[in-house]
PDB file of C-alpha atoms in Angstrom:
ATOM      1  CA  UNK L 653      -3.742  10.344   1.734  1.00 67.00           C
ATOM      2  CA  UNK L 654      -7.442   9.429   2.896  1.00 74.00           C
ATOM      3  CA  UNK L 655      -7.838  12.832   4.343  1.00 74.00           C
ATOM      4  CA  UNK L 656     -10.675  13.929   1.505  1.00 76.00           C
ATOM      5  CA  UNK L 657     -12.107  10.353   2.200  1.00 81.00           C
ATOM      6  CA  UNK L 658     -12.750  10.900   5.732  1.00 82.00           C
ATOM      7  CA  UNK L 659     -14.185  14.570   4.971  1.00 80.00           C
ATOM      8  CA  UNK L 660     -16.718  12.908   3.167  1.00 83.00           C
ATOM      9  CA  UNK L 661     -17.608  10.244   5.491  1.00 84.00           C
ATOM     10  CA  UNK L 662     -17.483  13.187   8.321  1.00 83.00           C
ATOM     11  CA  UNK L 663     -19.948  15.433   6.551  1.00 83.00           C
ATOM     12  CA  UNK L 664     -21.987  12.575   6.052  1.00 86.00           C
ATOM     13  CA  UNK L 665     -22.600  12.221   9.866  1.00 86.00           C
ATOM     14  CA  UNK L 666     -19.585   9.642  10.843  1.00 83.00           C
ATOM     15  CA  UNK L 667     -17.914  10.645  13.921  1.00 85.00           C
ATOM     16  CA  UNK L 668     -14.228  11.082  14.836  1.00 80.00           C
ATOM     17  CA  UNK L 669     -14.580   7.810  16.993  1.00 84.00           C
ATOM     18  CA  UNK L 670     -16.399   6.054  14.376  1.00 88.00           C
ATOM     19  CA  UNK L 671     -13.647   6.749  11.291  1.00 85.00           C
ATOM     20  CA  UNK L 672     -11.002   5.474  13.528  1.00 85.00           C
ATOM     21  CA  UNK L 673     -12.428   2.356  14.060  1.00 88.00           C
ATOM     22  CA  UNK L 674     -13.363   2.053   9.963  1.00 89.00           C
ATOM     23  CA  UNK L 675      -9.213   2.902   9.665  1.00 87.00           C
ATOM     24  CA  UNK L 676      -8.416   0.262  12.392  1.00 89.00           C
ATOM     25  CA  UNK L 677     -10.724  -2.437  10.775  1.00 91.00           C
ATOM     26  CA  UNK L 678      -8.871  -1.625   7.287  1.00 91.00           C
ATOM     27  CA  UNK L 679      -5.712  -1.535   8.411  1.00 90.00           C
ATOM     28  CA  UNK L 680      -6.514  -4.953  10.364  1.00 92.00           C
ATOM     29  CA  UNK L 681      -7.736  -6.679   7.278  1.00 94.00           C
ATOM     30  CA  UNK L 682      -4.623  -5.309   5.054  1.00 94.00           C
ATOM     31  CA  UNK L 683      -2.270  -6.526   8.131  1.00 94.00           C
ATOM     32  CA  UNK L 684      -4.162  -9.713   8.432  1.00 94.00           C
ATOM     33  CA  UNK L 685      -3.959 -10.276   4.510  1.00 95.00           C
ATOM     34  CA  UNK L 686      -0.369  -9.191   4.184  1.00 94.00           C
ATOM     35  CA  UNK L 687       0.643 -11.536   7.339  1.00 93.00           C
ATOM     36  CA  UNK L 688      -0.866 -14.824   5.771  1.00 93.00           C
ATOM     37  CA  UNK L 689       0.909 -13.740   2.395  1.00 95.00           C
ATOM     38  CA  UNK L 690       3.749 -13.789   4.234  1.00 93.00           C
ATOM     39  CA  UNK L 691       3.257 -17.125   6.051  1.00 92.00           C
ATOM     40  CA  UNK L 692       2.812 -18.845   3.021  1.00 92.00           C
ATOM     41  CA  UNK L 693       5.784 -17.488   1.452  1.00 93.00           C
ATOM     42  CA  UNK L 694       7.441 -18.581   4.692  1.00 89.00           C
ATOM     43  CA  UNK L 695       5.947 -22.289   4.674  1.00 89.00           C
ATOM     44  CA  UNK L 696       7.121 -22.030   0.581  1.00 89.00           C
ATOM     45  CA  UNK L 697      10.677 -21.260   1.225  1.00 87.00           C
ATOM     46  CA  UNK L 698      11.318 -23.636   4.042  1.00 85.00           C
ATOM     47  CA  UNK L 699       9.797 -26.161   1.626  1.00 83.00           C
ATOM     48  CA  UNK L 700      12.153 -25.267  -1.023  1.00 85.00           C
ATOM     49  CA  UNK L 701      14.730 -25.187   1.076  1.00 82.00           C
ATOM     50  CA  UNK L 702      15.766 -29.002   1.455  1.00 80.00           C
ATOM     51  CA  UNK L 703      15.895 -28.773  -2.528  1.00 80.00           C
ATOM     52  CA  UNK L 704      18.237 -26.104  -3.127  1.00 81.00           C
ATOM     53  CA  UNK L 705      20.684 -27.299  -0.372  1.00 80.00           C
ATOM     54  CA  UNK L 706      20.432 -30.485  -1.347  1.00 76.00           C
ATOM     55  CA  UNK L 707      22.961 -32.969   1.028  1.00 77.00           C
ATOM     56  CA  UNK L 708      24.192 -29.746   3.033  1.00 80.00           C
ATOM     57  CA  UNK L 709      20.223 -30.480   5.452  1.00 75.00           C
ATOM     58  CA  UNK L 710      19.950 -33.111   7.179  1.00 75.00           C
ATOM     59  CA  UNK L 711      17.308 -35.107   6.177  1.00 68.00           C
ATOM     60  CA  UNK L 712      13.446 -34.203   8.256  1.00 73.00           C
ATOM     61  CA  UNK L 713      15.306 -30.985   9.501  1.00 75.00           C
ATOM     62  CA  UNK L 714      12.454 -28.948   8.433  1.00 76.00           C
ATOM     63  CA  UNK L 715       9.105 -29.215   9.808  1.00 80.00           C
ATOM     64  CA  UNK L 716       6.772 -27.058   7.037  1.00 79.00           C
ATOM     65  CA  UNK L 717       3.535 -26.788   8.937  1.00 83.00           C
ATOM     66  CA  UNK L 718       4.332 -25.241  12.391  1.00 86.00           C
ATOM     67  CA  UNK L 719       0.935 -23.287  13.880  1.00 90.00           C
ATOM     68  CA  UNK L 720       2.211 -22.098  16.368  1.00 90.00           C
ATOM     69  CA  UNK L 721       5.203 -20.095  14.410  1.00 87.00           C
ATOM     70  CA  UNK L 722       2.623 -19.016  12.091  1.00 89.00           C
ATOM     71  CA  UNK L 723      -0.236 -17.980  14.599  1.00 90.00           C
ATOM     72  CA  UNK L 724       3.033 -16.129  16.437  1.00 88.00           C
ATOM     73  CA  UNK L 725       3.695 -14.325  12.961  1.00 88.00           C
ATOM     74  CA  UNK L 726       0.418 -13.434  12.336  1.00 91.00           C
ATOM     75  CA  UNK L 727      -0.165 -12.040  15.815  1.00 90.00           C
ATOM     76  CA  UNK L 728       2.849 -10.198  16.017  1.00 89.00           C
ATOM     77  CA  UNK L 729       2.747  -8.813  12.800  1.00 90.00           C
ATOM     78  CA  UNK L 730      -0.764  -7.346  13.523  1.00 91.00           C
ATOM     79  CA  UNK L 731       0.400  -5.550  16.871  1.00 89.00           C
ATOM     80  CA  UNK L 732       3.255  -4.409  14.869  1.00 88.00           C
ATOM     81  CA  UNK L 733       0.665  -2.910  12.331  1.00 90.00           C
ATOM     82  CA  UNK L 734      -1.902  -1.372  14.919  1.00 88.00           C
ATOM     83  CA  UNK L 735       1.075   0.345  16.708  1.00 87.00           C
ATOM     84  CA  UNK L 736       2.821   1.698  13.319  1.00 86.00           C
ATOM     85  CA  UNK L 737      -0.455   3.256  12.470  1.00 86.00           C
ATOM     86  CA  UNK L 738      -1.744   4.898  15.869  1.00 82.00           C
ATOM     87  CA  UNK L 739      -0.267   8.346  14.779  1.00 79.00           C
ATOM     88  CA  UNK L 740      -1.696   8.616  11.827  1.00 80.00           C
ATOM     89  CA  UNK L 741      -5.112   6.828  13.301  1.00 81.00           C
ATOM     90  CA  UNK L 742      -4.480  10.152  15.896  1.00 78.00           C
ATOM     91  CA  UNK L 743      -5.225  12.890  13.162  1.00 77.00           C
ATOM     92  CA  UNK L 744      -8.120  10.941  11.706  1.00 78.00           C
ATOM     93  CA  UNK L 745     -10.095  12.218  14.438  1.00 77.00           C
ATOM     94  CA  UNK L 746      -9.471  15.673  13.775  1.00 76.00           C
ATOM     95  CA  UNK L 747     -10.483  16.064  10.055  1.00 76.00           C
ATOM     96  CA  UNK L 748     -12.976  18.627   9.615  1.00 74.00           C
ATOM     97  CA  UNK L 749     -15.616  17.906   7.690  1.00 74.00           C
ATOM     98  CA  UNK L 750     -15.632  21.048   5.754  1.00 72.00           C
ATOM     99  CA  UNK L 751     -12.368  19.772   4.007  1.00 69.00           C
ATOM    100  CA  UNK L 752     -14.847  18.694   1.250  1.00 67.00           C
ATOM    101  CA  UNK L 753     -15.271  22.123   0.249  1.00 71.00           C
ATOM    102  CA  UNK L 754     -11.778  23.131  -0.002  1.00 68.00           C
ATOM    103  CA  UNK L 755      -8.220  21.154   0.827  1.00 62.00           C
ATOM    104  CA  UNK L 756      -7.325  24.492   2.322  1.00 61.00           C
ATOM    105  CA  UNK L 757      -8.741  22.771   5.623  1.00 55.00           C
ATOM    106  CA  UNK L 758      -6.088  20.792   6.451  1.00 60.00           C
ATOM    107  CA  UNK L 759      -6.725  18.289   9.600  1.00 57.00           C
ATOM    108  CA  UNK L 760      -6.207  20.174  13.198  1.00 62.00           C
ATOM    109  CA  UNK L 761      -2.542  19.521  14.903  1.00 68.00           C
ATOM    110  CA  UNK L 762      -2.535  16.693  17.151  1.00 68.00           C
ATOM    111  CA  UNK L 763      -2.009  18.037  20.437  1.00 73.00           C
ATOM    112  CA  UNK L 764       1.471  17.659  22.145  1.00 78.00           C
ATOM    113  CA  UNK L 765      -0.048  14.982  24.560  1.00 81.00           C
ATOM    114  CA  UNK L 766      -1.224  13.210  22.272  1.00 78.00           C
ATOM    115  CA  UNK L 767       1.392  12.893  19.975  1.00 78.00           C
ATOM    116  CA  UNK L 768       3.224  12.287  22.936  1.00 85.00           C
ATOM    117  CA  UNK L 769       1.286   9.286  24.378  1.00 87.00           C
ATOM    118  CA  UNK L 770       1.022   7.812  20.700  1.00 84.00           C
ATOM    119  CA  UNK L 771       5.247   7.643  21.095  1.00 85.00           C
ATOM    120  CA  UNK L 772       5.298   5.979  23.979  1.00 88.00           C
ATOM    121  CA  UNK L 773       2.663   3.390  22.980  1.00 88.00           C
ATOM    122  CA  UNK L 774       4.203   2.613  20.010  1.00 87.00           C
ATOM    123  CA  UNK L 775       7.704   2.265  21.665  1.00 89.00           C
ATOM    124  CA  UNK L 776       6.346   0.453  24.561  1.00 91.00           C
ATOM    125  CA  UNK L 777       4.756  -1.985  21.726  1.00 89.00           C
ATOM    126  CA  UNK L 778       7.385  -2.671  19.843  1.00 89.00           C
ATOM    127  CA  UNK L 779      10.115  -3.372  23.345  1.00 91.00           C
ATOM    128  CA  UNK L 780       6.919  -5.851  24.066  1.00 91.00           C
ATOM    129  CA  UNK L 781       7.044  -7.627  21.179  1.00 88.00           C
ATOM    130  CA  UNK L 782      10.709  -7.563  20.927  1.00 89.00           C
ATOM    131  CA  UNK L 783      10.387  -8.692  24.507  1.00 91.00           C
ATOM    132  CA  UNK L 784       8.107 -11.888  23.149  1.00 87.00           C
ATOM    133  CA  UNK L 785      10.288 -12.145  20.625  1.00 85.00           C
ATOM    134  CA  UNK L 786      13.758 -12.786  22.545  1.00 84.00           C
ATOM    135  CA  UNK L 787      12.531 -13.190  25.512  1.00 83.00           C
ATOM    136  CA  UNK L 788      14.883 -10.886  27.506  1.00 89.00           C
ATOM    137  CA  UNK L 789      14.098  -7.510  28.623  1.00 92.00           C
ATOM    138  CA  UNK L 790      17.558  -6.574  28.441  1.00 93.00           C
ATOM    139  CA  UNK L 791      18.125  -7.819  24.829  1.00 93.00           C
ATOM    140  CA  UNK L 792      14.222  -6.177  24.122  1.00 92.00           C
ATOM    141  CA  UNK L 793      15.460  -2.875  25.421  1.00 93.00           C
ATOM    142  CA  UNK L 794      18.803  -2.819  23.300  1.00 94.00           C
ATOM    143  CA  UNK L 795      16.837  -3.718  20.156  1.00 91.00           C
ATOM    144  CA  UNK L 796      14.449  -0.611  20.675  1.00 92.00           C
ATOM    145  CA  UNK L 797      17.108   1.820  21.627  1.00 94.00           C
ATOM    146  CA  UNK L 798      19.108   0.745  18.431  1.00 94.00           C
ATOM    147  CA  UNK L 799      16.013   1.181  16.323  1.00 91.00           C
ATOM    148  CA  UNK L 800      15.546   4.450  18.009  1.00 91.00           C
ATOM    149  CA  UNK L 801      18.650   5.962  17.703  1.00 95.00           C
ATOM    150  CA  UNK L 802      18.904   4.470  13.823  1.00 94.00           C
ATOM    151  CA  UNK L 803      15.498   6.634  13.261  1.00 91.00           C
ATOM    152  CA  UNK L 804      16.990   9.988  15.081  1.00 93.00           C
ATOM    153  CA  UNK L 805      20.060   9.633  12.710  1.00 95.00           C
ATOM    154  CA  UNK L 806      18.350   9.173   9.733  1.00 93.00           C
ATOM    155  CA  UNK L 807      15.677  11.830  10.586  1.00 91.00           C
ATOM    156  CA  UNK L 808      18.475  14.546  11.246  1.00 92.00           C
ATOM    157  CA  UNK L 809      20.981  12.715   8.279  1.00 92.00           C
ATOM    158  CA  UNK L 810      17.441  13.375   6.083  1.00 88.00           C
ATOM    159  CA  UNK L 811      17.695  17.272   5.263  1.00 87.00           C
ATOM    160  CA  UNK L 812      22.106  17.523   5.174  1.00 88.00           C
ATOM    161  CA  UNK L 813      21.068  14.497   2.495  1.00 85.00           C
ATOM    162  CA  UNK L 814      18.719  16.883   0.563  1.00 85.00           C
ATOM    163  CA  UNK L 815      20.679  20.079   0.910  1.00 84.00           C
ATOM    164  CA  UNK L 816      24.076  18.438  -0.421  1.00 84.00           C
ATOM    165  CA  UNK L 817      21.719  17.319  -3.797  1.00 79.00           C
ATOM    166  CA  UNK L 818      20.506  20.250  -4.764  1.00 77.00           C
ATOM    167  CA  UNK L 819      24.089  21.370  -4.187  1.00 80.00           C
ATOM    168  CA  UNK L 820      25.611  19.262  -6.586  1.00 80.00           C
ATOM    169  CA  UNK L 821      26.466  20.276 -10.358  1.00 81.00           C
ATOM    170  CA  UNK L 822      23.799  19.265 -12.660  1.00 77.00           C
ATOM    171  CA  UNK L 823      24.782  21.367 -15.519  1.00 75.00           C
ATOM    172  CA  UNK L 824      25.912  18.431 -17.458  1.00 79.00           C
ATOM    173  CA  UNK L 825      23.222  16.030 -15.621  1.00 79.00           C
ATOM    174  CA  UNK L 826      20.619  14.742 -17.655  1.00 84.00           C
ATOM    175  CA  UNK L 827      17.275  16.378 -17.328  1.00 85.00           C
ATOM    176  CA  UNK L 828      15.604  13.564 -15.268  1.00 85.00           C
ATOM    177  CA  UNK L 829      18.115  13.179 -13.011  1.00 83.00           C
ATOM    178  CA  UNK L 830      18.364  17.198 -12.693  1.00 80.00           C
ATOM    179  CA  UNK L 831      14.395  17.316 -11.855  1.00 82.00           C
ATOM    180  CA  UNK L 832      14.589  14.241  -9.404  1.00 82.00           C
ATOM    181  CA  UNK L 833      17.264  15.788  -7.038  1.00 79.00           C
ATOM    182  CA  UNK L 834      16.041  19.096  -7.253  1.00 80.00           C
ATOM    183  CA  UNK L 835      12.205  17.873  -6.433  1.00 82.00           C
ATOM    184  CA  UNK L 836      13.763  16.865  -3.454  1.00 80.00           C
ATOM    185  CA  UNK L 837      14.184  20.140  -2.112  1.00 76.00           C
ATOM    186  CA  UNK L 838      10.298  21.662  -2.626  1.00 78.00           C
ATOM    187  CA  UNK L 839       7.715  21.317  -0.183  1.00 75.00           C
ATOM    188  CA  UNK L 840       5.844  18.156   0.452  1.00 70.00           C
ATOM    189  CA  UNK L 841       8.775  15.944  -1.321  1.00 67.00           C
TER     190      UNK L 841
END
């Protein structure tokens, strides 16, 4: 989506180097502001939680301010944020800059090693922070081969999912409902 951004920022002299680091830093900050967010909606809930269950907690069960849980949130969920956006960091580099004349120049393909290497990184990240996490290898390695057989079954589950709803009857459907499964099926959706 920042494609036209970056063709603009290229033709203005920035390198490929250079606009992945700008996409790294903004990613960073959004991580960094989305983590606290959620730490303080963590610290919030654990503090209402000895008023909604009432008798059922033992009284002083909860400790609210914990720095170390929340420096370990924080941290982790800014690894998890670099890794989930080194693929798309990947192409960044390979906008041309002549895409502000035209969006007929789409970015170059990433090359196969590099798409490949950008895999493996990512799934070496998250096992490591699974890893940190549960502190067994074993239990780290299970975790990412669930997670990536869950996203092999939903990528090949994805297109029966679309063919079977532009299948369906939608003589009688109303017309919103008829657009939204059938937009399913054109390019791009």
């Amino acid at each position: 989506g920042r494609l036209d951004a970056i063709a603009v920022l290229r033709s203005l002299g920035l390198t490929g180097g250079e606009a992945i680091v700008l996409h790294l830093v903004q990613v960073a900050v959004l991580a960094a502001a989305g983590c606290l967010v959620g730490a303080i909606w963590g610290i919030g809930v654990q503090a209402l939680a000895p008023v909604l269950l009432g008798d059922l907690l033992p009284a002083g069960a909860v400790r609210l301010w914990q720095p170390e849980a929340v420096g370990r949130g924080v941290g982790l969920g800014l690894v998890v944020s670099a890794l989930f956006c080194l693929g798309p960091l990947a192409a960044v580099r390979r906008v041309p800059p002549v895409r502000v004349l035209g969006r007929e120049a789409d970015p170059l393909p990433v090359p196969r090693g590099t798409g490949v290497l950008t895999l493996a990184a990512l799934l070496c990240g998250v096992l490591v922070v699974a890893w940190i996490q549960g502190t067994s290898w074993r239990l780290a390695g299970a975790f990412v081969g669930i997670v990536l057989a869950a996203s092999v079954a939903l990528a090949l589950a994805a297109p029966g999912l679309v063919w079977a709803a532009v299948r369906l009857p939608l003589a009688r459907a109303r017309l919103s409902i008829r657009h939204g499964l059938l937009a399913l099926a054109r390019p791009g959706a």
